[in-house]
mmCIF file of C-alpha atoms in Angstrom:
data_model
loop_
_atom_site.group_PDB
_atom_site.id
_atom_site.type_symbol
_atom_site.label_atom_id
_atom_site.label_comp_id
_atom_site.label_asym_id
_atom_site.label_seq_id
_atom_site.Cartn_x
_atom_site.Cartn_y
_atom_site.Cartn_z
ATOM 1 C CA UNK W 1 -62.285 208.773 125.473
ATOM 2 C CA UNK W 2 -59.458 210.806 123.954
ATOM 3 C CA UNK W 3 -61.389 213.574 121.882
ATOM 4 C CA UNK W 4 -58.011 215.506 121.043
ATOM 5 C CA UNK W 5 -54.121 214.288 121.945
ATOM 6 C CA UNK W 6 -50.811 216.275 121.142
ATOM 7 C CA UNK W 7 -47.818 214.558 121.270
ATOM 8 C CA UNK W 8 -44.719 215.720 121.632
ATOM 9 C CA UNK W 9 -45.434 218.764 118.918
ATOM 10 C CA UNK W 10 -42.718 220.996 117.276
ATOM 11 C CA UNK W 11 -43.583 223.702 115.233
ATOM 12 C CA UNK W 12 -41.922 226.066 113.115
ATOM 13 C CA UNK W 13 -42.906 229.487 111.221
ATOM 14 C CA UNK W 14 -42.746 229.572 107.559
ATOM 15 C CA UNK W 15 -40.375 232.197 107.333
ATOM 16 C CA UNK W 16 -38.275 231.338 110.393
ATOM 17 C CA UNK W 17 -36.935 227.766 110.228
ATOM 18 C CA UNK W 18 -34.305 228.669 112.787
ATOM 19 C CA UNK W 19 -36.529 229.355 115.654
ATOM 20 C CA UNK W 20 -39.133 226.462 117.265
ATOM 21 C CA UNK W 21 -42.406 228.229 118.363
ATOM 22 C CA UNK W 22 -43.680 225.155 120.173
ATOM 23 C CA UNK W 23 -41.122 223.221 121.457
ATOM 24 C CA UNK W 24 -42.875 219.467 122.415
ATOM 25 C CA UNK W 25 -45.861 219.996 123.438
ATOM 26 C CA UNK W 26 -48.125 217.715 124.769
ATOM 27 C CA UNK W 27 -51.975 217.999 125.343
ATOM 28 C CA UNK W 28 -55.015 215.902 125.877
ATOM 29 C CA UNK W 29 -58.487 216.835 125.548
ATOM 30 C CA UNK W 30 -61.240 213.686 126.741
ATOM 31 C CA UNK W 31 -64.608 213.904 125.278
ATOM 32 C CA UNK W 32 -66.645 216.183 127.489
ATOM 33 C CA UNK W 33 -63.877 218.169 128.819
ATOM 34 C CA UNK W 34 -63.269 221.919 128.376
ATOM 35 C CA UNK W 35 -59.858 223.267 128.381
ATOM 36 C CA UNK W 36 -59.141 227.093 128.532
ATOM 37 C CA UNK W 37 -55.410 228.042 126.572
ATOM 38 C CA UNK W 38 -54.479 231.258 127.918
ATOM 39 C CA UNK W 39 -51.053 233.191 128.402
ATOM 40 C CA UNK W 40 -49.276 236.189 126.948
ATOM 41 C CA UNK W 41 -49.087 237.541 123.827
ATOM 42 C CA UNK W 42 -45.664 235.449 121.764
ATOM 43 C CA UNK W 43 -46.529 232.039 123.773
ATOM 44 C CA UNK W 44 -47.856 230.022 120.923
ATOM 45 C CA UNK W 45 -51.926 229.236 121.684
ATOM 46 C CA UNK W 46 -52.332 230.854 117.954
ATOM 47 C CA UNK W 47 -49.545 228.767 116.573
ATOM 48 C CA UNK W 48 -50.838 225.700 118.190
ATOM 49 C CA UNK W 49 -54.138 226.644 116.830
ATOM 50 C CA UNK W 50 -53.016 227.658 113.269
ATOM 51 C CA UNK W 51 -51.258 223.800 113.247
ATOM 52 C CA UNK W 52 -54.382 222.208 114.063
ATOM 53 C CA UNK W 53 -55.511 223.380 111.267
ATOM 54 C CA UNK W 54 -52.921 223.332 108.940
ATOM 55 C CA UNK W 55 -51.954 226.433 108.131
ATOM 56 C CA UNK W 56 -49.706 227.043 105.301
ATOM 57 C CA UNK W 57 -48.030 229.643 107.632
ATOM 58 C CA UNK W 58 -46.596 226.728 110.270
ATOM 59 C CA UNK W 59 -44.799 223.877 109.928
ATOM 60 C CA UNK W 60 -44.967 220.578 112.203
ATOM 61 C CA UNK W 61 -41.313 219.254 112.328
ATOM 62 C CA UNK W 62 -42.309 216.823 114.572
ATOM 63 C CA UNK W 63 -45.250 215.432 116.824
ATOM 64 C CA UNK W 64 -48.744 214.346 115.875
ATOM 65 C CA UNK W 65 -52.369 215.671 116.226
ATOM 66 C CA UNK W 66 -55.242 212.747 116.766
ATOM 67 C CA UNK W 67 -58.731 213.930 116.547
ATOM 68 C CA UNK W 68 -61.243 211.734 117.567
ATOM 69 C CA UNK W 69 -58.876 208.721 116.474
ATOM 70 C CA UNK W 70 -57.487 210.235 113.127
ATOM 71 C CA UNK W 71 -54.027 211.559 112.764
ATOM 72 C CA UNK W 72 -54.730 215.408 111.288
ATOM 73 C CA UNK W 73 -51.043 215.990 111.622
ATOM 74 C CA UNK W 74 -50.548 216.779 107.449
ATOM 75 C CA UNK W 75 -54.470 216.970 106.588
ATOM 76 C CA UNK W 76 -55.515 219.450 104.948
ATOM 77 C CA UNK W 77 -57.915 221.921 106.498
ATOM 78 C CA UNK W 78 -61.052 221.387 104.708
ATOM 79 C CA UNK W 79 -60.706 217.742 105.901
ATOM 80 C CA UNK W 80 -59.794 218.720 109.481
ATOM 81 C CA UNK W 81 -63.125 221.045 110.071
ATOM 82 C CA UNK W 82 -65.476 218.336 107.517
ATOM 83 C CA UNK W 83 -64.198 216.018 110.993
ATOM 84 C CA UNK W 84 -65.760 218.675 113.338
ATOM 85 C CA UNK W 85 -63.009 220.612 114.565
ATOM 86 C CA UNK W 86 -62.809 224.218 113.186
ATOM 87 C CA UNK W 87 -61.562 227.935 114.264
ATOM 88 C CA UNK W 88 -63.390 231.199 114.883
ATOM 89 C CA UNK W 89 -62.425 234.365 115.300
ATOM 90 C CA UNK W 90 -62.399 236.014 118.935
ATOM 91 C CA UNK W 91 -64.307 238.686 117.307
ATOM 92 C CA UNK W 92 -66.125 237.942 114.143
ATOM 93 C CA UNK W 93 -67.148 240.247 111.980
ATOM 94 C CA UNK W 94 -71.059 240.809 112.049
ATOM 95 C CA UNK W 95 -73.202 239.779 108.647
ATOM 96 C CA UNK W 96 -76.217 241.970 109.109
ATOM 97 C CA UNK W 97 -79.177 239.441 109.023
ATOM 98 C CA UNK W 98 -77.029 235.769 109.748
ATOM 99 C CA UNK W 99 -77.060 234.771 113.534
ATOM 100 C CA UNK W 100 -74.125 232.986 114.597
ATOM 101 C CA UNK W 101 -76.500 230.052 115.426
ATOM 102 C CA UNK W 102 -77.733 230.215 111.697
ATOM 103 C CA UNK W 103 -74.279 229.941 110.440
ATOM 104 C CA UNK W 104 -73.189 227.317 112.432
ATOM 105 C CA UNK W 105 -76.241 225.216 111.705
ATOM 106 C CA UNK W 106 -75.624 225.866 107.766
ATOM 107 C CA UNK W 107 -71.860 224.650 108.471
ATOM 108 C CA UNK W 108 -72.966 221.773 110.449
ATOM 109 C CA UNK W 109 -74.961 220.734 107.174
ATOM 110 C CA UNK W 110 -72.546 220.786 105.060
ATOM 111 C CA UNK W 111 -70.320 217.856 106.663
ATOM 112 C CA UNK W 112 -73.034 215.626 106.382
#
């Protein structure tokens, strides 16, 4: 089963219309799958993260984004992670006295 498909995605920065930062890109992720994204610094895995999520900062020109059977392509990102797909930091910050595991359990309760 198709957890996460990219088709044919073209994305744009806000303040560079000029210049494509992914150029049709095409990925599929099957439920129970892991997939690593990894290259050099200007190659797009943060762009192709930050238009998962709708950022404000990207623009999709073209393409689509299914999670678990729902087009996120224009959703908004509040919808996107209440679906179960969200972004972390690399690094988060620490919060002296809240585990990671705590705040993801809090998170996961608020989607129900």
């Amino acid at each position: 089963m198709e957890l996460l498909k990219i088709n044919n995605l073209y994305t744009i920065a806000e303040d560079d219309h000029d210049k494509h930062i992914l150029n049709g890109l095409d990925l599929t992720i099957n439920a129970g799958e892991i997939h690593v994204i990894m290259g050099p610094n200007g190659s797009g895995k943060s762009t192709l993260a930050n238009t998962c999520f709708s950022s404000p900062r990207y623009i999709t020109t073209e393409g689509s984004i299914i999670f678990d059977g729902n087009d996120i392509t224009n959703e908004s990102t509040d919808k996107i992670a209440k679906m179960g797909l969200f972004m972390s930091f690399q690094n988060p910050i620490d919060i002296p006295g809240i585990t990671l595991a705590h705040f993801l359990k809090t998170a996961k309760k608020g989607i129900t």
